[in-house]
Amino acid sequence: MCGIVGAVAQRDVAEILIEGLRRLEYRGYDSAGVAILNNNDIQRVRRLGKVKELSDALEVSPLPGSTGIAHTRWATHGEPSEVNAHPHISGSDFAVVHNGIIENHEELKEQLKTKGYEFVSATDTEVIAHLIAEEYKNFKDLLKAVQSAVKQLEGAYGAVVMNRNNPEELIVARSGSPLVVGKGIGEMFVASDQLALLPVTRQFLYLEEGEVARVTRTTLDIYDTDEKLIERDFEESSVQHDAGDKGPYRHFMMKEIHEQPESIASTLEGRIINGEITSEIFGVKAKEIFDEVEAIQIVACGTSFHAAMVTKYWCESLANIPCHVEIASEYRYRKSFTPQKALFITISQSGETADTLAALRLAKEKGFMASLTVCNVPGSSLVRESDLAFMTRAGAEIGVASTKAFTTQLAGLLMLVGCIAKHKGLSESEQADIVHAIEAIPREIQKALEQDSLIEQLAEDFSEKHHSLFLGRGEQYPIAMEGALKLKEISYIHAEAYAAGELKHGPLALIDHEMPIVVVAPKNELLEKLKSNMEEVRARGGQLYVFADKDAPFKEEDGVKVVRVESAHDITAPIIYTIPLQLLSYHVAVIKGTDVDQPRNLAKSVTVE
Ligand code: HGA
C-alpha cells in the first residue's frame, strides 16, 4: 500500500523523491511527506492530500540535500493529517518512513514514554523512530540500532531510516511489506515498488523477509535475521519505463481496459505449444503434482476472489475434482478442513496481499500437498513462497480498480484447470476446445471494446442512482459480483450482485422504478432460467440493462436496454462479459466526477491486514 522512496546520491534528491512518489500515487494515499539531510540537519515537509501539495510546498521552500526519504501514507493508525504523515522523527536525529502496521505499538509506546520520549502523532510508526533512537544510544551504529529495534517489533513493516550523524547511508528493513533497492551510477535508491525508480535505474534487488540492509551511494550490505551478511545480485528489470504514463487516455483505468487484448496475448505467449497446455508452464514439479491432485483449495481477496469463484465452476465441470474457494482473511483465522492430496492456490495481482500471504503460510503448516500462485509480479512474496507459479503478464496495473490483472488471472486459471483436467482424463477433443476458446480471447475482447460508446450512453442512466443490482447465473455469477464491485469501488454507487435464482428469496423486495438491474446473460443452457428471473424484475418496474449474446432473443423495449457481446465459447464467456461491465463502471464514475484511478479510502496492493 502507499509508497516509500529514498535516495543516497551526489546530487540533490528532492525532485527524484517527488517523482518517485508521483509514480506511486496510483496506489491510493491520503498524505505525503519528505525528509532530507543537509549539512547534518534533517529538514522535513509534509502535506495532507496529494503529492502536488507537497511539491508545491517544495517549490516555495526547496530542500537541498543528497540523502532523503519520502512517503505517501494510507492511514491505518491515526486520521489522515499533516501531523500523522510520514516521515516521523525522533528528536532532530532520526527520520523514518514505514509501510505496514506495528501491532505492539501501544506497549512499546508506554515503555518509550517512561524513558522520556514524547509522542506527537497518533500513528504506530512513531514508535519505530523513538525505538531506534533508544537503541542507538547503546550501539552508536545505525545498522545495529535498527537490527535491534526491529527484533522488538510485532506486525508488518517496510521501513527506511535516516540519521543525521550518518549522512551518507540509509538503513532499510523488510518484514511483510515489500522494499526494493535500485542501483544507479554512484548513487543508490530504495522504494516500495520498482515503478517509483524506473526514471533513475533499471538495476533492482528485492529485500527478502526479515532482512535489514545498509545502503550507501556505492554499497549495499544485506543481513538476514541471524545478522549474517547475504550475497545477492541486482537484476535488470523488464518493466517498461512508460508503464506509469496514461498515453492517450484520460485515466489509467481506461488505458488498462484497452490493454487487455494485448495483456492476454502476452499472458498466452509461449504457453500453448502444438495446441497443448503443458504442465511445465506452472513449474518443474507441476506434472507430478497434477497427476496426484484430488482436491483444490483457492484463497484470495477482492477481485482475485471473484477469479477464484469462476475457477471453481471450471474446475468441477472440467477436471471433476472438488474445488473450495475462500476469502483469505476468513480462511486464515478459522479452523478448516484440509483434504487429502489437495493443491492450495493463491491469486493476487501484487503477490504481496497480506491476508493471502498469511493464508499460504498457514496452508503450509496444515499439510497441503503443494501450493501454486497466480500472480502478476515476479519475485513477489507469494511467488517465492509457493511451489508452483503462473505469472500473468498484465504489465504494471496502475488503476486501483483491477481490470487487466483480473482477466489475465482468469486466462491463466483456465489454462491451469485445462491442464489439470488433462491429467484427470479430459478427452483430447475437449482439451482442443478449451485451447481454441483461450486463443480467441484477445480477439473477442477487442470486439467487446467496440461497444464503448453505447455503454457510455447507458452510463448516463446510472449517474443519479444510489443503488443497483447485478444478476448472473453459473460462472457468470462471479462476473456479476465483479461488475458490482467495480461500480461501487469507483462510482460509490451501492451495487450488489446476486445469483439470479436468489432474487425471490429476498432482494426482489428492493425492486422499483428507481432500481437499475444489470444482467449478465450469455447464450447458454441457463438462459431460459435467467429470462424468467428477468421477467420477475420487469413485472415490478425494475430497469433492466442486459448484456447478451449477439443473437440472443432480447429486444430493446421500455425498461429493457440491451448491449450485445460476441463470445463464441461458453467456457471463456466470463472473461469476455467482464469487459462491458468494466466500461460501464468507468463511464458512470467519469460522469459522476469521482477519482477513477484513486478511489477514496482504497489502496492498491493491500499489504496490511
Ligand atoms: N501504520 C502506518 C503506516 C500505514 C501505511 O502503510 N501507510 O503507508 C500509519 O498509519 O501511518
mmCIF file with all atom_site columns, N, CA and C and ligand atoms in Angstrom, residues 1-3 71-78 84 86 88 98-102 123-125 608, ligand 1:
data_model
loop_
_atom_site.group_PDB
_atom_site.id
_atom_site.type_symbol
_atom_site.label_atom_id
_atom_site.label_alt_id
_atom_site.label_comp_id
_atom_site.label_asym_id
_atom_site.label_entity_id
_atom_site.label_seq_id
_atom_site.pdbx_PDB_ins_code
_atom_site.Cartn_x
_atom_site.Cartn_y
_atom_site.Cartn_z
_atom_site.occupancy
_atom_site.B_iso_or_equiv
_atom_site.pdbx_formal_charge
_atom_site.auth_seq_id
_atom_site.auth_comp_id
_atom_site.auth_asym_id
_atom_site.auth_atom_id
_atom_site.pdbx_PDB_model_num
ATOM   1  N N  . MET A 1 1   ? 0.855  -1.180 0.000  1.00 0.00 ? 1   MET A N  1
ATOM   2  C CA . MET A 1 1   ? 0.000  0.000  0.000  1.00 0.00 ? 1   MET A CA 1
ATOM   3  C C  . MET A 1 1   ? 0.886  1.224  0.000  1.00 0.00 ? 1   MET A C  1
ATOM   4  N N  . CYS A 1 2   ? 0.400  2.293  -0.482 1.00 0.00 ? 2   CYS A N  1
ATOM   5  C CA . CYS A 1 2   ? 1.084  3.579  -0.341 1.00 0.00 ? 2   CYS A CA 1
ATOM   6  C C  . CYS A 1 2   ? 2.516  3.479  -0.838 1.00 0.00 ? 2   CYS A C  1
ATOM   7  N N  . GLY A 1 3   ? 3.350  4.392  -0.464 1.00 0.00 ? 3   GLY A N  1
ATOM   8  C CA . GLY A 1 3   ? 4.639  4.382  -1.123 1.00 0.00 ? 3   GLY A CA 1
ATOM   9  C C  . GLY A 1 3   ? 5.785  4.873  -0.278 1.00 0.00 ? 3   GLY A C  1
ATOM   10 N N  . HIS A 1 71  ? 7.425  9.580  1.435  1.00 0.00 ? 71  HIS A N  1
ATOM   11 C CA . HIS A 1 71  ? 6.362  8.609  1.729  1.00 0.00 ? 71  HIS A CA 1
ATOM   12 C C  . HIS A 1 71  ? 4.999  9.137  1.299  1.00 0.00 ? 71  HIS A C  1
ATOM   13 N N  . THR A 1 72  ? 4.179  8.258  0.769  1.00 0.00 ? 72  THR A N  1
ATOM   14 C CA . THR A 1 72  ? 2.752  8.569  0.672  1.00 0.00 ? 72  THR A CA 1
ATOM   15 C C  . THR A 1 72  ? 2.050  7.631  1.649  1.00 0.00 ? 72  THR A C  1
ATOM   16 N N  . ARG A 1 73  ? 1.206  8.198  2.492  1.00 0.00 ? 73  ARG A N  1
ATOM   17 C CA . ARG A 1 73  ? 0.609  7.414  3.582  1.00 0.00 ? 73  ARG A CA 1
ATOM   18 C C  . ARG A 1 73  ? -0.839 7.057  3.290  1.00 0.00 ? 73  ARG A C  1
ATOM   19 N N  . TRP A 1 74  ? -1.210 5.848  3.619  1.00 0.00 ? 74  TRP A N  1
ATOM   20 C CA . TRP A 1 74  ? -2.613 5.429  3.639  1.00 0.00 ? 74  TRP A CA 1
ATOM   21 C C  . TRP A 1 74  ? -2.860 5.021  5.091  1.00 0.00 ? 74  TRP A C  1
ATOM   22 N N  . ALA A 1 75  ? -3.567 5.901  5.790  1.00 0.00 ? 75  ALA A N  1
ATOM   23 C CA . ALA A 1 75  ? -3.648 5.791  7.252  1.00 0.00 ? 75  ALA A CA 1
ATOM   24 C C  . ALA A 1 75  ? -4.214 4.454  7.720  1.00 0.00 ? 75  ALA A C  1
ATOM   25 N N  . THR A 1 76  ? -3.508 3.842  8.663  1.00 0.00 ? 76  THR A N  1
ATOM   26 C CA . THR A 1 76  ? -4.124 2.716  9.382  1.00 0.00 ? 76  THR A CA 1
ATOM   27 C C  . THR A 1 76  ? -4.308 3.082  10.853 1.00 0.00 ? 76  THR A C  1
ATOM   28 N N  . HIS A 1 77  ? -3.385 3.857  11.421 1.00 0.00 ? 77  HIS A N  1
ATOM   29 C CA . HIS A 1 77  ? -3.470 4.243  12.829 1.00 0.00 ? 77  HIS A CA 1
ATOM   30 C C  . HIS A 1 77  ? -3.346 5.755  12.919 1.00 0.00 ? 77  HIS A C  1
ATOM   31 N N  . GLY A 1 78  ? -4.423 6.407  13.288 1.00 0.00 ? 78  GLY A N  1
ATOM   32 C CA . GLY A 1 78  ? -4.419 7.878  13.343 1.00 0.00 ? 78  GLY A CA 1
ATOM   33 C C  . GLY A 1 78  ? -4.977 8.416  12.038 1.00 0.00 ? 78  GLY A C  1
ATOM   34 N N  . ASN A 1 84  ? 0.193  13.315 11.339 1.00 0.00 ? 84  ASN A N  1
ATOM   35 C CA . ASN A 1 84  ? 0.350  11.852 11.259 1.00 0.00 ? 84  ASN A CA 1
ATOM   36 C C  . ASN A 1 84  ? 1.099  11.400 10.009 1.00 0.00 ? 84  ASN A C  1
ATOM   37 N N  . HIS A 1 86  ? 4.045  10.721 7.314  1.00 0.00 ? 86  HIS A N  1
ATOM   38 C CA . HIS A 1 86  ? 5.452  10.334 7.447  1.00 0.00 ? 86  HIS A CA 1
ATOM   39 C C  . HIS A 1 86  ? 6.285  11.324 6.642  1.00 0.00 ? 86  HIS A C  1
ATOM   40 N N  . HIS A 1 88  ? 8.326  10.214 10.157 1.00 0.00 ? 88  HIS A N  1
ATOM   41 C CA . HIS A 1 88  ? 8.267  10.538 11.585 1.00 0.00 ? 88  HIS A CA 1
ATOM   42 C C  . HIS A 1 88  ? 9.686  10.666 12.099 1.00 0.00 ? 88  HIS A C  1
ATOM   43 N N  . HIS A 1 98  ? 7.500  4.364  6.863  1.00 0.00 ? 98  HIS A N  1
ATOM   44 C CA . HIS A 1 98  ? 7.091  2.989  7.181  1.00 0.00 ? 98  HIS A CA 1
ATOM   45 C C  . HIS A 1 98  ? 5.801  2.624  6.453  1.00 0.00 ? 98  HIS A C  1
ATOM   46 N N  . ASN A 1 99  ? 5.781  1.460  5.851  1.00 0.00 ? 99  ASN A N  1
ATOM   47 C CA . ASN A 1 99  ? 4.534  0.859  5.358  1.00 0.00 ? 99  ASN A CA 1
ATOM   48 C C  . ASN A 1 99  ? 4.240  -0.344 6.233  1.00 0.00 ? 99  ASN A C  1
ATOM   49 N N  . GLY A 1 100 ? 2.990  -0.500 6.623  1.00 0.00 ? 100 GLY A N  1
ATOM   50 C CA . GLY A 1 100 ? 2.626  -1.667 7.421  1.00 0.00 ? 100 GLY A CA 1
ATOM   51 C C  . GLY A 1 100 ? 1.974  -1.262 8.723  1.00 0.00 ? 100 GLY A C  1
ATOM   52 N N  . ILE A 1 101 ? 1.922  -2.203 9.646  1.00 0.00 ? 101 ILE A N  1
ATOM   53 C CA . ILE A 1 101 ? 1.290  -1.947 10.946 1.00 0.00 ? 101 ILE A CA 1
ATOM   54 C C  . ILE A 1 101 ? 2.158  -2.546 12.043 1.00 0.00 ? 101 ILE A C  1
ATOM   55 N N  . ILE A 1 102 ? 2.477  -1.751 13.056 1.00 0.00 ? 102 ILE A N  1
ATOM   56 C CA . ILE A 1 102 ? 3.203  -2.278 14.218 1.00 0.00 ? 102 ILE A CA 1
ATOM   57 C C  . ILE A 1 102 ? 2.156  -2.650 15.265 1.00 0.00 ? 102 ILE A C  1
ATOM   58 N N  . THR A 1 123 ? 0.139  7.805  15.223 1.00 0.00 ? 123 THR A N  1
ATOM   59 C CA . THR A 1 123 ? 0.493  6.636  14.399 1.00 0.00 ? 123 THR A CA 1
ATOM   60 C C  . THR A 1 123 ? 1.204  5.566  15.220 1.00 0.00 ? 123 THR A C  1
ATOM   61 N N  . ASP A 1 124 ? 1.208  4.378  14.663 1.00 0.00 ? 124 ASP A N  1
ATOM   62 C CA . ASP A 1 124 ? 2.024  3.296  15.215 1.00 0.00 ? 124 ASP A CA 1
ATOM   63 C C  . ASP A 1 124 ? 3.488  3.488  14.797 1.00 0.00 ? 124 ASP A C  1
ATOM   64 N N  . THR A 1 125 ? 3.697  4.191  13.678 1.00 0.00 ? 125 THR A N  1
ATOM   65 C CA . THR A 1 125 ? 5.034  4.337  13.104 1.00 0.00 ? 125 THR A CA 1
ATOM   66 C C  . THR A 1 125 ? 5.989  5.109  14.021 1.00 0.00 ? 125 THR A C  1
ATOM   67 N N  . VAL A 1 608 ? -1.446 -4.560 4.169  1.00 0.00 ? 608 VAL A N  1
ATOM   68 C CA . VAL A 1 608 ? -1.772 -4.645 5.594  1.00 0.00 ? 608 VAL A CA 1
ATOM   69 C C  . VAL A 1 608 ? -3.027 -5.489 5.749  1.00 0.00 ? 608 VAL A C  1
HETATM 70 N N1 . HGA B 2 .   ? 0.568  2.245  10.039 1.00 0.00 ? 1   HGA B N1 1
HETATM 71 C C1 . HGA B 2 .   ? 1.194  3.397  9.467  1.00 0.00 ? 1   HGA B C1 1
HETATM 72 C C2 . HGA B 2 .   ? 1.595  3.163  8.041  1.00 0.00 ? 1   HGA B C2 1
HETATM 73 C C3 . HGA B 2 .   ? 0.447  2.784  7.176  1.00 0.00 ? 1   HGA B C3 1
HETATM 74 C C4 . HGA B 2 .   ? 0.922  2.596  5.781  1.00 0.00 ? 1   HGA B C4 1
HETATM 75 O O1 . HGA B 2 .   ? 1.341  1.527  5.361  1.00 0.00 ? 1   HGA B O1 1
HETATM 76 N N2 . HGA B 2 .   ? 0.958  3.750  5.101  1.00 0.00 ? 1   HGA B N2 1
HETATM 77 O O2 . HGA B 2 .   ? 1.694  3.896  4.018  1.00 0.00 ? 1   HGA B O2 1
HETATM 78 C C5 . HGA B 2 .   ? 0.326  4.637  9.584  1.00 0.00 ? 1   HGA B C5 1
HETATM 79 O O3 . HGA B 2 .   ? -0.891 4.534  9.827  1.00 0.00 ? 1   HGA B O3 1
HETATM 80 O O4 . HGA B 2 .   ? 0.868  5.718  9.441  1.00 0.00 ? 1   HGA B O4 1
#
